[in-house]
């Protein structure tokens, strides 16, 4: 399960319904053009926290059907509704997803015992492996090294998607858990995270910029830091422009510019204005 995973975008039509044809095109673009090692399905980038259980299942099903065994698949099943998380974990496991992931439970201020119980409840209900999805800037959940250690005592919890800028903690985790999988979550910090020894990365911008992510990752692993840095600089010019214009909407416009029917974002995310669509096209022409 090492390597680069695209945090898969989902194509929705203007009424917010899943556009199956568009979703299949996004998947193909990632497998055939970006050539990533795997897909992270129903994460933040898939707009997972705005869709229903049935829609989540549909996305898991379509993705597995399109990919078959061409690349690795991780199913993000986390939900503050633990029953839903378990239902999705069973569903994705039955479909043949190679691993599960679950965001730390959010909104309510759960204490660590509750967080631990959440992970153990989900993963002990299925015959699969779990990757913790830690994204403190969106969830407000910050876990310490010793808390990760406690979670990792369950051998079915095999790793963490580390979407944070705390590289002191990342270094401590790498040293303390040499056998656990650590994935970088911020694409703009891929080089630094790779230098610290992450096993892979999971990123939204890989939907369009997967080739550069591969170069950064591999060059850094080979110790060719200057070359990797030059590509990270261009990548971050791209990422900065995308973030300024509206992250997921702009990534979708870039995909459309590449001939992929990436559709619209789900409400309450708003549609891009015509000016911003023009900016997205410029970004696409300039960088991709
Ligand atoms: C997911 O759950 O979809 C991804 O794993 C999220 C991923 O870490 C992205 N984070 C968010 O979108 C919140 C990053 O790729 C991020 O979009 C990128 O680094 C730009 O900041």
PDB file of C-alpha atoms and ligand atoms in Angstrom:
ATOM      1  CA  UNK A   1       0.000   0.000   0.000  1.00  0.00           C
ATOM      2  CA  UNK A   2       2.963   2.354  -0.377  1.00  0.00           C
ATOM      3  CA  UNK A   3       3.129   5.127  -2.984  1.00  0.00           C
ATOM      4  CA  UNK A   4       1.007   7.931  -4.347  1.00  0.00           C
ATOM      5  CA  UNK A   5      -2.761   7.882  -3.938  1.00  0.00           C
ATOM      6  CA  UNK A   6      -5.086  10.390  -5.538  1.00  0.00           C
ATOM      7  CA  UNK A   7      -7.768  11.680  -3.195  1.00  0.00           C
ATOM      8  CA  UNK A   8     -10.442  10.991  -5.758  1.00  0.00           C
ATOM      9  CA  UNK A   9     -12.729  13.756  -6.980  1.00  0.00           C
ATOM     10  CA  UNK A  10     -16.342  12.888  -7.759  1.00  0.00           C
ATOM     11  CA  UNK A  11     -18.297  14.347 -10.643  1.00  0.00           C
ATOM     12  CA  UNK A  12     -21.694  15.714  -9.573  1.00  0.00           C
ATOM     13  CA  UNK A  13     -24.215  17.233 -11.946  1.00  0.00           C
ATOM     14  CA  UNK A  14     -25.677  20.703 -11.333  1.00  0.00           C
ATOM     15  CA  UNK A  15     -28.436  19.173  -9.168  1.00  0.00           C
ATOM     16  CA  UNK A  16     -25.821  17.438  -7.007  1.00  0.00           C
ATOM     17  CA  UNK A  17     -26.391  13.908  -8.337  1.00  0.00           C
ATOM     18  CA  UNK A  18     -23.460  11.581  -8.969  1.00  0.00           C
ATOM     19  CA  UNK A  19     -22.489  11.664 -12.636  1.00  0.00           C
ATOM     20  CA  UNK A  20     -21.342   8.066 -13.134  1.00  0.00           C
ATOM     21  CA  UNK A  21     -19.862   8.646 -16.582  1.00  0.00           C
ATOM     22  CA  UNK A  22     -17.889  11.632 -15.273  1.00  0.00           C
ATOM     23  CA  UNK A  23     -16.709   9.732 -12.205  1.00  0.00           C
ATOM     24  CA  UNK A  24     -15.452   6.912 -14.413  1.00  0.00           C
ATOM     25  CA  UNK A  25     -13.585   9.449 -16.556  1.00  0.00           C
ATOM     26  CA  UNK A  26     -11.903  10.963 -13.478  1.00  0.00           C
ATOM     27  CA  UNK A  27     -10.875   7.490 -12.357  1.00  0.00           C
ATOM     28  CA  UNK A  28      -9.460   6.640 -15.806  1.00  0.00           C
ATOM     29  CA  UNK A  29      -7.559   9.934 -15.933  1.00  0.00           C
ATOM     30  CA  UNK A  30      -5.926   9.117 -12.613  1.00  0.00           C
ATOM     31  CA  UNK A  31      -5.049   5.552 -13.542  1.00  0.00           C
ATOM     32  CA  UNK A  32      -4.063   6.095 -17.186  1.00  0.00           C
ATOM     33  CA  UNK A  33      -2.655   9.649 -17.265  1.00  0.00           C
ATOM     34  CA  UNK A  34      -1.576  10.537 -13.721  1.00  0.00           C
ATOM     35  CA  UNK A  35      -0.492   6.921 -13.253  1.00  0.00           C
ATOM     36  CA  UNK A  36      -0.897   6.991  -9.495  1.00  0.00           C
ATOM     37  CA  UNK A  37      -0.438   3.876  -7.386  1.00  0.00           C
ATOM     38  CA  UNK A  38      -3.893   4.048  -5.908  1.00  0.00           C
ATOM     39  CA  UNK A  39      -7.048   5.962  -5.138  1.00  0.00           C
ATOM     40  CA  UNK A  40      -8.310   7.240  -1.790  1.00  0.00           C
ATOM     41  CA  UNK A  41     -12.061   7.099  -2.184  1.00  0.00           C
ATOM     42  CA  UNK A  42     -14.668   9.202  -0.355  1.00  0.00           C
ATOM     43  CA  UNK A  43     -12.249  11.498   1.395  1.00  0.00           C
ATOM     44  CA  UNK A  44     -12.630  15.228   1.795  1.00  0.00           C
ATOM     45  CA  UNK A  45     -11.874  15.649  -1.902  1.00  0.00           C
ATOM     46  CA  UNK A  46     -14.735  13.320  -2.795  1.00  0.00           C
ATOM     47  CA  UNK A  47     -17.012  15.728  -0.866  1.00  0.00           C
ATOM     48  CA  UNK A  48     -17.829  12.774   1.349  1.00  0.00           C
ATOM     49  CA  UNK A  49     -19.158  14.769   4.285  1.00  0.00           C
ATOM     50  CA  UNK A  50     -21.966  16.231   2.177  1.00  0.00           C
ATOM     51  CA  UNK A  51     -23.418  13.017   0.713  1.00  0.00           C
ATOM     52  CA  UNK A  52     -25.679  10.176   1.834  1.00  0.00           C
ATOM     53  CA  UNK A  53     -24.739   6.632   2.846  1.00  0.00           C
ATOM     54  CA  UNK A  54     -26.226   5.269  -0.380  1.00  0.00           C
ATOM     55  CA  UNK A  55     -24.224   7.729  -2.446  1.00  0.00           C
ATOM     56  CA  UNK A  56     -21.035   6.760  -0.626  1.00  0.00           C
ATOM     57  CA  UNK A  57     -21.733   3.120  -1.467  1.00  0.00           C
ATOM     58  CA  UNK A  58     -22.407   3.978  -5.083  1.00  0.00           C
ATOM     59  CA  UNK A  59     -19.055   5.753  -5.357  1.00  0.00           C
ATOM     60  CA  UNK A  60     -17.250   2.779  -3.759  1.00  0.00           C
ATOM     61  CA  UNK A  61     -19.004   0.410  -6.162  1.00  0.00           C
ATOM     62  CA  UNK A  62     -18.403   2.425  -9.354  1.00  0.00           C
ATOM     63  CA  UNK A  63     -14.754   3.007  -8.459  1.00  0.00           C
ATOM     64  CA  UNK A  64     -14.028  -0.653  -7.794  1.00  0.00           C
ATOM     65  CA  UNK A  65     -15.885  -1.635 -10.946  1.00  0.00           C
ATOM     66  CA  UNK A  66     -13.848   0.807 -13.049  1.00  0.00           C
ATOM     67  CA  UNK A  67     -10.470   0.064 -11.466  1.00  0.00           C
ATOM     68  CA  UNK A  68     -10.811  -3.691 -10.969  1.00  0.00           C
ATOM     69  CA  UNK A  69      -7.310  -4.586  -9.716  1.00  0.00           C
ATOM     70  CA  UNK A  70      -5.346  -2.012 -11.716  1.00  0.00           C
ATOM     71  CA  UNK A  71      -4.380   0.123  -8.711  1.00  0.00           C
ATOM     72  CA  UNK A  72      -4.730  -0.025  -4.924  1.00  0.00           C
ATOM     73  CA  UNK A  73      -7.921   1.267  -3.332  1.00  0.00           C
ATOM     74  CA  UNK A  74      -8.427   2.793   0.109  1.00  0.00           C
ATOM     75  CA  UNK A  75     -12.002   3.402   1.283  1.00  0.00           C
ATOM     76  CA  UNK A  76     -12.541   6.335   3.635  1.00  0.00           C
ATOM     77  CA  UNK A  77     -15.497   5.274   5.778  1.00  0.00           C
ATOM     78  CA  UNK A  78     -15.198   7.590   8.779  1.00  0.00           C
ATOM     79  CA  UNK A  79     -18.331   9.171  10.170  1.00  0.00           C
ATOM     80  CA  UNK A  80     -19.497  10.477  13.529  1.00  0.00           C
ATOM     81  CA  UNK A  81     -22.330   8.014  12.979  1.00  0.00           C
ATOM     82  CA  UNK A  82     -20.347   4.902  13.938  1.00  0.00           C
ATOM     83  CA  UNK A  83     -23.072   2.604  12.654  1.00  0.00           C
ATOM     84  CA  UNK A  84     -22.732   4.204   9.238  1.00  0.00           C
ATOM     85  CA  UNK A  85     -18.934   3.863   9.401  1.00  0.00           C
ATOM     86  CA  UNK A  86     -19.240   0.141  10.180  1.00  0.00           C
ATOM     87  CA  UNK A  87     -21.814  -0.371   7.432  1.00  0.00           C
ATOM     88  CA  UNK A  88     -19.506   1.324   4.918  1.00  0.00           C
ATOM     89  CA  UNK A  89     -16.481  -0.585   6.212  1.00  0.00           C
ATOM     90  CA  UNK A  90     -18.307  -3.865   5.591  1.00  0.00           C
ATOM     91  CA  UNK A  91     -19.495  -2.727   2.182  1.00  0.00           C
ATOM     92  CA  UNK A  92     -16.041  -1.633   0.986  1.00  0.00           C
ATOM     93  CA  UNK A  93     -14.399  -4.741   2.411  1.00  0.00           C
ATOM     94  CA  UNK A  94     -16.870  -6.980   0.563  1.00  0.00           C
ATOM     95  CA  UNK A  95     -16.098  -5.068  -2.645  1.00  0.00           C
ATOM     96  CA  UNK A  96     -12.414  -5.890  -2.181  1.00  0.00           C
ATOM     97  CA  UNK A  97     -10.942  -2.562  -1.039  1.00  0.00           C
ATOM     98  CA  UNK A  98      -7.358  -3.189   0.117  1.00  0.00           C
ATOM     99  CA  UNK A  99      -7.625  -0.952   3.178  1.00  0.00           C
ATOM    100  CA  UNK A 100     -10.014   1.306   5.027  1.00  0.00           C
ATOM    101  CA  UNK A 101      -9.421   4.741   6.429  1.00  0.00           C
ATOM    102  CA  UNK A 102     -11.494   6.762   8.863  1.00  0.00           C
ATOM    103  CA  UNK A 103     -11.309  10.420   9.743  1.00  0.00           C
ATOM    104  CA  UNK A 104     -10.995  11.093  13.460  1.00  0.00           C
ATOM    105  CA  UNK A 105     -14.509  11.633  14.838  1.00  0.00           C
ATOM    106  CA  UNK A 106     -15.295  15.331  14.720  1.00  0.00           C
ATOM    107  CA  UNK A 107     -17.821  18.042  15.667  1.00  0.00           C
ATOM    108  CA  UNK A 108     -18.350  16.875  19.284  1.00  0.00           C
ATOM    109  CA  UNK A 109     -15.288  17.097  21.486  1.00  0.00           C
ATOM    110  CA  UNK A 110     -14.659  13.377  21.886  1.00  0.00           C
ATOM    111  CA  UNK A 111     -11.985  12.406  24.398  1.00  0.00           C
ATOM    112  CA  UNK A 112      -9.200  10.018  23.481  1.00  0.00           C
ATOM    113  CA  UNK A 113     -10.913   6.940  24.990  1.00  0.00           C
ATOM    114  CA  UNK A 114     -13.873   7.660  22.724  1.00  0.00           C
ATOM    115  CA  UNK A 115     -11.639   8.098  19.689  1.00  0.00           C
ATOM    116  CA  UNK A 116      -9.917   4.806  20.451  1.00  0.00           C
ATOM    117  CA  UNK A 117     -13.229   3.028  20.865  1.00  0.00           C
ATOM    118  CA  UNK A 118     -14.390   4.484  17.528  1.00  0.00           C
ATOM    119  CA  UNK A 119     -11.416   3.030  15.628  1.00  0.00           C
ATOM    120  CA  UNK A 120     -11.553  -0.317  17.354  1.00  0.00           C
ATOM    121  CA  UNK A 121     -15.311  -0.615  16.766  1.00  0.00           C
ATOM    122  CA  UNK A 122     -14.954   0.012  13.047  1.00  0.00           C
ATOM    123  CA  UNK A 123     -11.927  -2.135  12.337  1.00  0.00           C
ATOM    124  CA  UNK A 124     -12.844  -5.023  14.601  1.00  0.00           C
ATOM    125  CA  UNK A 125     -16.144  -5.382  12.716  1.00  0.00           C
ATOM    126  CA  UNK A 126     -14.395  -6.345   9.464  1.00  0.00           C
ATOM    127  CA  UNK A 127     -11.533  -8.396   8.092  1.00  0.00           C
ATOM    128  CA  UNK A 128      -9.534  -5.462   6.775  1.00  0.00           C
ATOM    129  CA  UNK A 129      -6.881  -2.913   7.745  1.00  0.00           C
ATOM    130  CA  UNK A 130      -7.301   0.661   8.945  1.00  0.00           C
ATOM    131  CA  UNK A 131      -5.423   3.875   8.158  1.00  0.00           C
ATOM    132  CA  UNK A 132      -6.179   6.707  10.575  1.00  0.00           C
ATOM    133  CA  UNK A 133      -7.131   9.933   8.781  1.00  0.00           C
ATOM    134  CA  UNK A 134      -5.707  12.755  10.862  1.00  0.00           C
ATOM    135  CA  UNK A 135      -6.553  16.253   9.630  1.00  0.00           C
ATOM    136  CA  UNK A 136      -6.507  18.546  12.687  1.00  0.00           C
ATOM    137  CA  UNK A 137      -7.093  21.789  10.786  1.00  0.00           C
ATOM    138  CA  UNK A 138     -10.541  20.611   9.699  1.00  0.00           C
ATOM    139  CA  UNK A 139     -11.518  18.353  12.624  1.00  0.00           C
ATOM    140  CA  UNK A 140      -9.879  20.158  15.542  1.00  0.00           C
ATOM    141  CA  UNK A 141      -8.598  16.754  16.716  1.00  0.00           C
ATOM    142  CA  UNK A 142      -4.891  16.825  17.572  1.00  0.00           C
ATOM    143  CA  UNK A 143      -3.426  13.531  18.737  1.00  0.00           C
ATOM    144  CA  UNK A 144      -0.097  13.126  20.497  1.00  0.00           C
ATOM    145  CA  UNK A 145       2.636  10.635  19.742  1.00  0.00           C
ATOM    146  CA  UNK A 146       1.628   8.479  22.695  1.00  0.00           C
ATOM    147  CA  UNK A 147      -2.016   8.516  21.608  1.00  0.00           C
ATOM    148  CA  UNK A 148      -1.043   7.333  18.124  1.00  0.00           C
ATOM    149  CA  UNK A 149       1.023   4.658  19.842  1.00  0.00           C
ATOM    150  CA  UNK A 150      -2.030   3.490  21.774  1.00  0.00           C
ATOM    151  CA  UNK A 151      -4.138   3.320  18.605  1.00  0.00           C
ATOM    152  CA  UNK A 152      -1.393   1.432  16.779  1.00  0.00           C
ATOM    153  CA  UNK A 153      -1.485  -1.265  19.471  1.00  0.00           C
ATOM    154  CA  UNK A 154      -4.357  -2.692  17.440  1.00  0.00           C
ATOM    155  CA  UNK A 155      -2.408  -4.483  14.713  1.00  0.00           C
ATOM    156  CA  UNK A 156      -5.210  -3.940  12.236  1.00  0.00           C
ATOM    157  CA  UNK A 157      -4.453  -0.203  12.407  1.00  0.00           C
ATOM    158  CA  UNK A 158      -1.581  -0.127   9.940  1.00  0.00           C
ATOM    159  CA  UNK A 159      -0.934   3.560   9.376  1.00  0.00           C
ATOM    160  CA  UNK A 160      -1.944   7.177   9.288  1.00  0.00           C
ATOM    161  CA  UNK A 161      -2.729   9.787   6.688  1.00  0.00           C
ATOM    162  CA  UNK A 162      -0.952  12.756   8.202  1.00  0.00           C
ATOM    163  CA  UNK A 163      -2.553  15.959   6.908  1.00  0.00           C
ATOM    164  CA  UNK A 164      -0.762  18.427   9.134  1.00  0.00           C
ATOM    165  CA  UNK A 165       2.202  20.759   9.078  1.00  0.00           C
ATOM    166  CA  UNK A 166       3.672  19.589  12.393  1.00  0.00           C
ATOM    167  CA  UNK A 167       6.853  18.066  11.023  1.00  0.00           C
ATOM    168  CA  UNK A 168       8.361  17.611  14.471  1.00  0.00           C
ATOM    169  CA  UNK A 169       5.524  15.206  15.234  1.00  0.00           C
ATOM    170  CA  UNK A 170       5.914  13.614  11.796  1.00  0.00           C
ATOM    171  CA  UNK A 171       9.614  12.959  12.456  1.00  0.00           C
ATOM    172  CA  UNK A 172       8.847  11.508  15.896  1.00  0.00           C
ATOM    173  CA  UNK A 173       6.209   9.252  14.337  1.00  0.00           C
ATOM    174  CA  UNK A 174       8.582   8.036  11.637  1.00  0.00           C
ATOM    175  CA  UNK A 175      11.181   7.109  14.250  1.00  0.00           C
ATOM    176  CA  UNK A 176       8.720   5.558  16.684  1.00  0.00           C
ATOM    177  CA  UNK A 177       6.666   3.571  14.163  1.00  0.00           C
ATOM    178  CA  UNK A 178       9.085   2.292  11.514  1.00  0.00           C
ATOM    179  CA  UNK A 179       6.657  -0.472  10.522  1.00  0.00           C
ATOM    180  CA  UNK A 180       3.505   1.630  10.219  1.00  0.00           C
ATOM    181  CA  UNK A 181       2.533   3.323   6.959  1.00  0.00           C
ATOM    182  CA  UNK A 182       2.679   7.100   7.046  1.00  0.00           C
ATOM    183  CA  UNK A 183       1.126   9.071   4.187  1.00  0.00           C
ATOM    184  CA  UNK A 184       1.699  12.768   3.646  1.00  0.00           C
ATOM    185  CA  UNK A 185      -1.556  14.689   3.291  1.00  0.00           C
ATOM    186  CA  UNK A 186      -0.496  18.155   2.207  1.00  0.00           C
ATOM    187  CA  UNK A 187       0.662  18.141  -1.421  1.00  0.00           C
ATOM    188  CA  UNK A 188       2.431  21.480  -0.979  1.00  0.00           C
ATOM    189  CA  UNK A 189       4.715  19.828   1.616  1.00  0.00           C
ATOM    190  CA  UNK A 190       5.343  16.588  -0.250  1.00  0.00           C
ATOM    191  CA  UNK A 191       9.083  17.129  -0.614  1.00  0.00           C
ATOM    192  CA  UNK A 192       9.621  17.881   3.085  1.00  0.00           C
ATOM    193  CA  UNK A 193       7.472  14.935   4.132  1.00  0.00           C
ATOM    194  CA  UNK A 194       9.309  12.596   1.770  1.00  0.00           C
ATOM    195  CA  UNK A 195      12.650  13.690   3.202  1.00  0.00           C
ATOM    196  CA  UNK A 196      11.290  12.709   6.617  1.00  0.00           C
ATOM    197  CA  UNK A 197      10.581   9.237   5.265  1.00  0.00           C
ATOM    198  CA  UNK A 198       6.857   8.955   4.595  1.00  0.00           C
ATOM    199  CA  UNK A 199       5.787   5.789   2.760  1.00  0.00           C
ATOM    200  CA  UNK A 200       3.456   7.585   0.429  1.00  0.00           C
ATOM    201  CA  UNK A 201       1.124  10.502  -0.039  1.00  0.00           C
ATOM    202  CA  UNK A 202      -2.583  11.070  -0.544  1.00  0.00           C
ATOM    203  CA  UNK A 203      -3.505  14.258  -2.349  1.00  0.00           C
ATOM    204  CA  UNK A 204      -6.314  16.149  -4.022  1.00  0.00           C
ATOM    205  CA  UNK A 205      -4.056  17.927  -6.501  1.00  0.00           C
ATOM    206  CA  UNK A 206      -2.787  14.570  -7.803  1.00  0.00           C
ATOM    207  CA  UNK A 207      -6.074  14.520  -9.785  1.00  0.00           C
ATOM    208  CA  UNK A 208      -4.372  16.976 -12.124  1.00  0.00           C
ATOM    209  CA  UNK A 209      -0.708  17.122 -11.078  1.00  0.00           C
ATOM    210  CA  UNK A 210       0.037  13.459 -10.421  1.00  0.00           C
ATOM    211  CA  UNK A 211       3.073  13.339 -12.681  1.00  0.00           C
ATOM    212  CA  UNK A 212       4.889  16.117 -10.821  1.00  0.00           C
ATOM    213  CA  UNK A 213       3.987  14.541  -7.484  1.00  0.00           C
ATOM    214  CA  UNK A 214       5.628  11.325  -8.694  1.00  0.00           C
ATOM    215  CA  UNK A 215       8.779  13.216  -9.693  1.00  0.00           C
ATOM    216  CA  UNK A 216       9.009  14.989  -6.341  1.00  0.00           C
ATOM    217  CA  UNK A 217       8.449  11.772  -4.411  1.00  0.00           C
ATOM    218  CA  UNK A 218      10.933   9.685  -6.369  1.00  0.00           C
ATOM    219  CA  UNK A 219      13.645  12.343  -6.687  1.00  0.00           C
ATOM    220  CA  UNK A 220      13.477  13.036  -2.957  1.00  0.00           C
ATOM    221  CA  UNK A 221      13.697   9.328  -2.171  1.00  0.00           C
ATOM    222  CA  UNK A 222      16.817   9.181  -4.348  1.00  0.00           C
ATOM    223  CA  UNK A 223      18.319  12.139  -2.447  1.00  0.00           C
ATOM    224  CA  UNK A 224      18.121  14.445  -5.476  1.00  0.00           C
ATOM    225  CA  UNK A 225      16.825  17.288  -3.365  1.00  0.00           C
ATOM    226  CA  UNK A 226      17.620  20.224  -5.626  1.00  0.00           C
ATOM    227  CA  UNK A 227      15.787  18.671  -8.567  1.00  0.00           C
ATOM    228  CA  UNK A 228      12.858  17.741  -6.335  1.00  0.00           C
ATOM    229  CA  UNK A 229      12.755  21.247  -4.908  1.00  0.00           C
ATOM    230  CA  UNK A 230      12.534  22.813  -8.364  1.00  0.00           C
ATOM    231  CA  UNK A 231       9.475  20.665  -9.120  1.00  0.00           C
ATOM    232  CA  UNK A 232       7.937  21.403  -5.725  1.00  0.00           C
ATOM    233  CA  UNK A 233       8.311  25.125  -6.490  1.00  0.00           C
ATOM    234  CA  UNK A 234       6.332  24.809  -9.739  1.00  0.00           C
ATOM    235  CA  UNK A 235       3.829  22.541  -8.001  1.00  0.00           C
ATOM    236  CA  UNK A 236       3.320  25.105  -5.262  1.00  0.00           C
ATOM    237  CA  UNK A 237       2.841  27.911  -7.780  1.00  0.00           C
ATOM    238  CA  UNK A 238       0.067  25.739  -9.177  1.00  0.00           C
ATOM    239  CA  UNK A 239      -1.373  24.822  -5.757  1.00  0.00           C
ATOM    240  CA  UNK A 240      -1.321  28.457  -4.576  1.00  0.00           C
ATOM    241  CA  UNK A 241      -3.204  29.539  -7.682  1.00  0.00           C
ATOM    242  CA  UNK A 242      -5.724  26.725  -7.240  1.00  0.00           C
ATOM    243  CA  UNK A 243      -6.281  27.499  -3.542  1.00  0.00           C
ATOM    244  CA  UNK A 244      -6.752  31.198  -4.306  1.00  0.00           C
ATOM    245  CA  UNK A 245      -9.391  30.405  -6.922  1.00  0.00           C
ATOM    246  CA  UNK A 246     -11.336  27.742  -4.931  1.00  0.00           C
ATOM    247  CA  UNK A 247      -9.733  24.312  -4.409  1.00  0.00           C
ATOM    248  CA  UNK A 248     -12.127  21.596  -5.527  1.00  0.00           C
ATOM    249  CA  UNK A 249     -14.030  23.725  -8.055  1.00  0.00           C
ATOM    250  CA  UNK A 250     -10.796  24.770  -9.744  1.00  0.00           C
ATOM    251  CA  UNK A 251      -9.439  21.214  -9.852  1.00  0.00           C
ATOM    252  CA  UNK A 252     -12.692  20.181 -11.539  1.00  0.00           C
ATOM    253  CA  UNK A 253     -12.418  22.988 -14.095  1.00  0.00           C
ATOM    254  CA  UNK A 254      -8.863  21.929 -14.871  1.00  0.00           C
ATOM    255  CA  UNK A 255     -10.031  18.347 -15.393  1.00  0.00           C
ATOM    256  CA  UNK A 256     -12.771  19.620 -17.715  1.00  0.00           C
ATOM    257  CA  UNK A 257     -10.126  21.541 -19.630  1.00  0.00           C
ATOM    258  CA  UNK A 258      -8.351  18.199 -20.093  1.00  0.00           C
ATOM    259  CA  UNK A 259     -11.517  16.653 -21.522  1.00  0.00           C
ATOM    260  CA  UNK A 260     -12.662  14.947 -18.304  1.00  0.00           C
ATOM    261  CA  UNK A 261     -16.330  15.409 -17.374  1.00  0.00           C
ATOM    262  CA  UNK A 262     -15.590  16.405 -13.756  1.00  0.00           C
ATOM    263  CA  UNK A 263     -18.887  18.215 -13.192  1.00  0.00           C
ATOM    264  CA  UNK A 264     -19.713  20.480 -10.264  1.00  0.00           C
ATOM    265  CA  UNK A 265     -19.276  20.507  -6.506  1.00  0.00           C
ATOM    266  CA  UNK A 266     -21.942  19.527  -4.097  1.00  0.00           C
ATOM    267  CA  UNK A 267     -23.819  22.247  -2.203  1.00  0.00           C
ATOM    268  CA  UNK A 268     -23.134  24.127   0.017  1.00  0.00           C
ATOM    269  CA  UNK A 269     -19.969  24.484  -2.075  1.00  0.00           C
ATOM    270  CA  UNK A 270     -20.693  27.150  -4.634  1.00  0.00           C
ATOM    271  CA  UNK A 271     -20.230  27.211  -8.383  1.00  0.00           C
ATOM    272  CA  UNK A 272     -17.338  29.213  -9.806  1.00  0.00           C
ATOM    273  CA  UNK A 273     -18.126  32.535 -11.448  1.00  0.00           C
ATOM    274  CA  UNK A 274     -17.301  32.862 -15.155  1.00  0.00           C
ATOM    275  CA  UNK A 275     -14.245  34.947 -14.183  1.00  0.00           C
ATOM    276  CA  UNK A 276     -12.978  32.175 -11.935  1.00  0.00           C
ATOM    277  CA  UNK A 277     -13.638  29.553 -14.609  1.00  0.00           C
ATOM    278  CA  UNK A 278     -11.438  31.634 -16.912  1.00  0.00           C
ATOM    279  CA  UNK A 279      -8.734  31.744 -14.223  1.00  0.00           C
ATOM    280  CA  UNK A 280      -8.938  27.950 -13.875  1.00  0.00           C
ATOM    281  CA  UNK A 281      -8.402  27.588 -17.636  1.00  0.00           C
ATOM    282  CA  UNK A 282      -5.383  29.894 -17.427  1.00  0.00           C
ATOM    283  CA  UNK A 283      -3.950  27.794 -14.593  1.00  0.00           C
ATOM    284  CA  UNK A 284      -4.510  24.685 -16.673  1.00  0.00           C
ATOM    285  CA  UNK A 285      -2.760  26.189 -19.709  1.00  0.00           C
ATOM    286  CA  UNK A 286       0.082  27.590 -17.683  1.00  0.00           C
ATOM    287  CA  UNK A 287       0.923  24.569 -15.548  1.00  0.00           C
ATOM    288  CA  UNK A 288      -0.576  21.431 -17.059  1.00  0.00           C
TER     289      UNK A 288
HETATM  290  C1  LIG B   1      -8.954  13.670   1.152  1.00  0.00           C
HETATM  291  O1  LIG B   1      -9.407  13.237   2.205  1.00  0.00           O
HETATM  292  O2  LIG B   1      -9.623  13.871   0.159  1.00  0.00           O
HETATM  293  C2  LIG B   1      -7.502  14.011   1.029  1.00  0.00           C
HETATM  294  O3  LIG B   1      -6.779  13.068   1.615  1.00  0.00           O
HETATM  295  C3  LIG B   1      -7.250  15.349   1.489  1.00  0.00           C
HETATM  296  C4  LIG B   1      -5.863  15.857   1.149  1.00  0.00           C
HETATM  297  O4  LIG B   1      -5.032  15.734   2.266  1.00  0.00           O
HETATM  298  C5  LIG B   1      -6.046  17.254   0.735  1.00  0.00           C
HETATM  299  N1  LIG B   1      -6.618  17.972   1.853  1.00  0.00           N
HETATM  300  C6  LIG B   1      -7.774  18.631   1.729  1.00  0.00           C
HETATM  301  O5  LIG B   1      -8.327  18.810   0.661  1.00  0.00           O
HETATM  302  C7  LIG B   1      -8.354  19.180   2.979  1.00  0.00           C
HETATM  303  C8  LIG B   1      -4.775  17.888   0.229  1.00  0.00           C
HETATM  304  O6  LIG B   1      -4.418  17.207  -0.941  1.00  0.00           O
HETATM  305  C9  LIG B   1      -4.979  19.382  -0.063  1.00  0.00           C
HETATM  306  O7  LIG B   1      -6.145  19.575  -0.827  1.00  0.00           O
HETATM  307  C10 LIG B   1      -3.830  19.990  -0.819  1.00  0.00           C
HETATM  308  O8  LIG B   1      -2.622  19.708  -0.166  1.00  0.00           O
HETATM  309  C11 LIG B   1      -4.017  21.498  -0.979  1.00  0.00           C
HETATM  310  O9  LIG B   1      -3.923  22.139   0.263  1.00  0.00           O
END
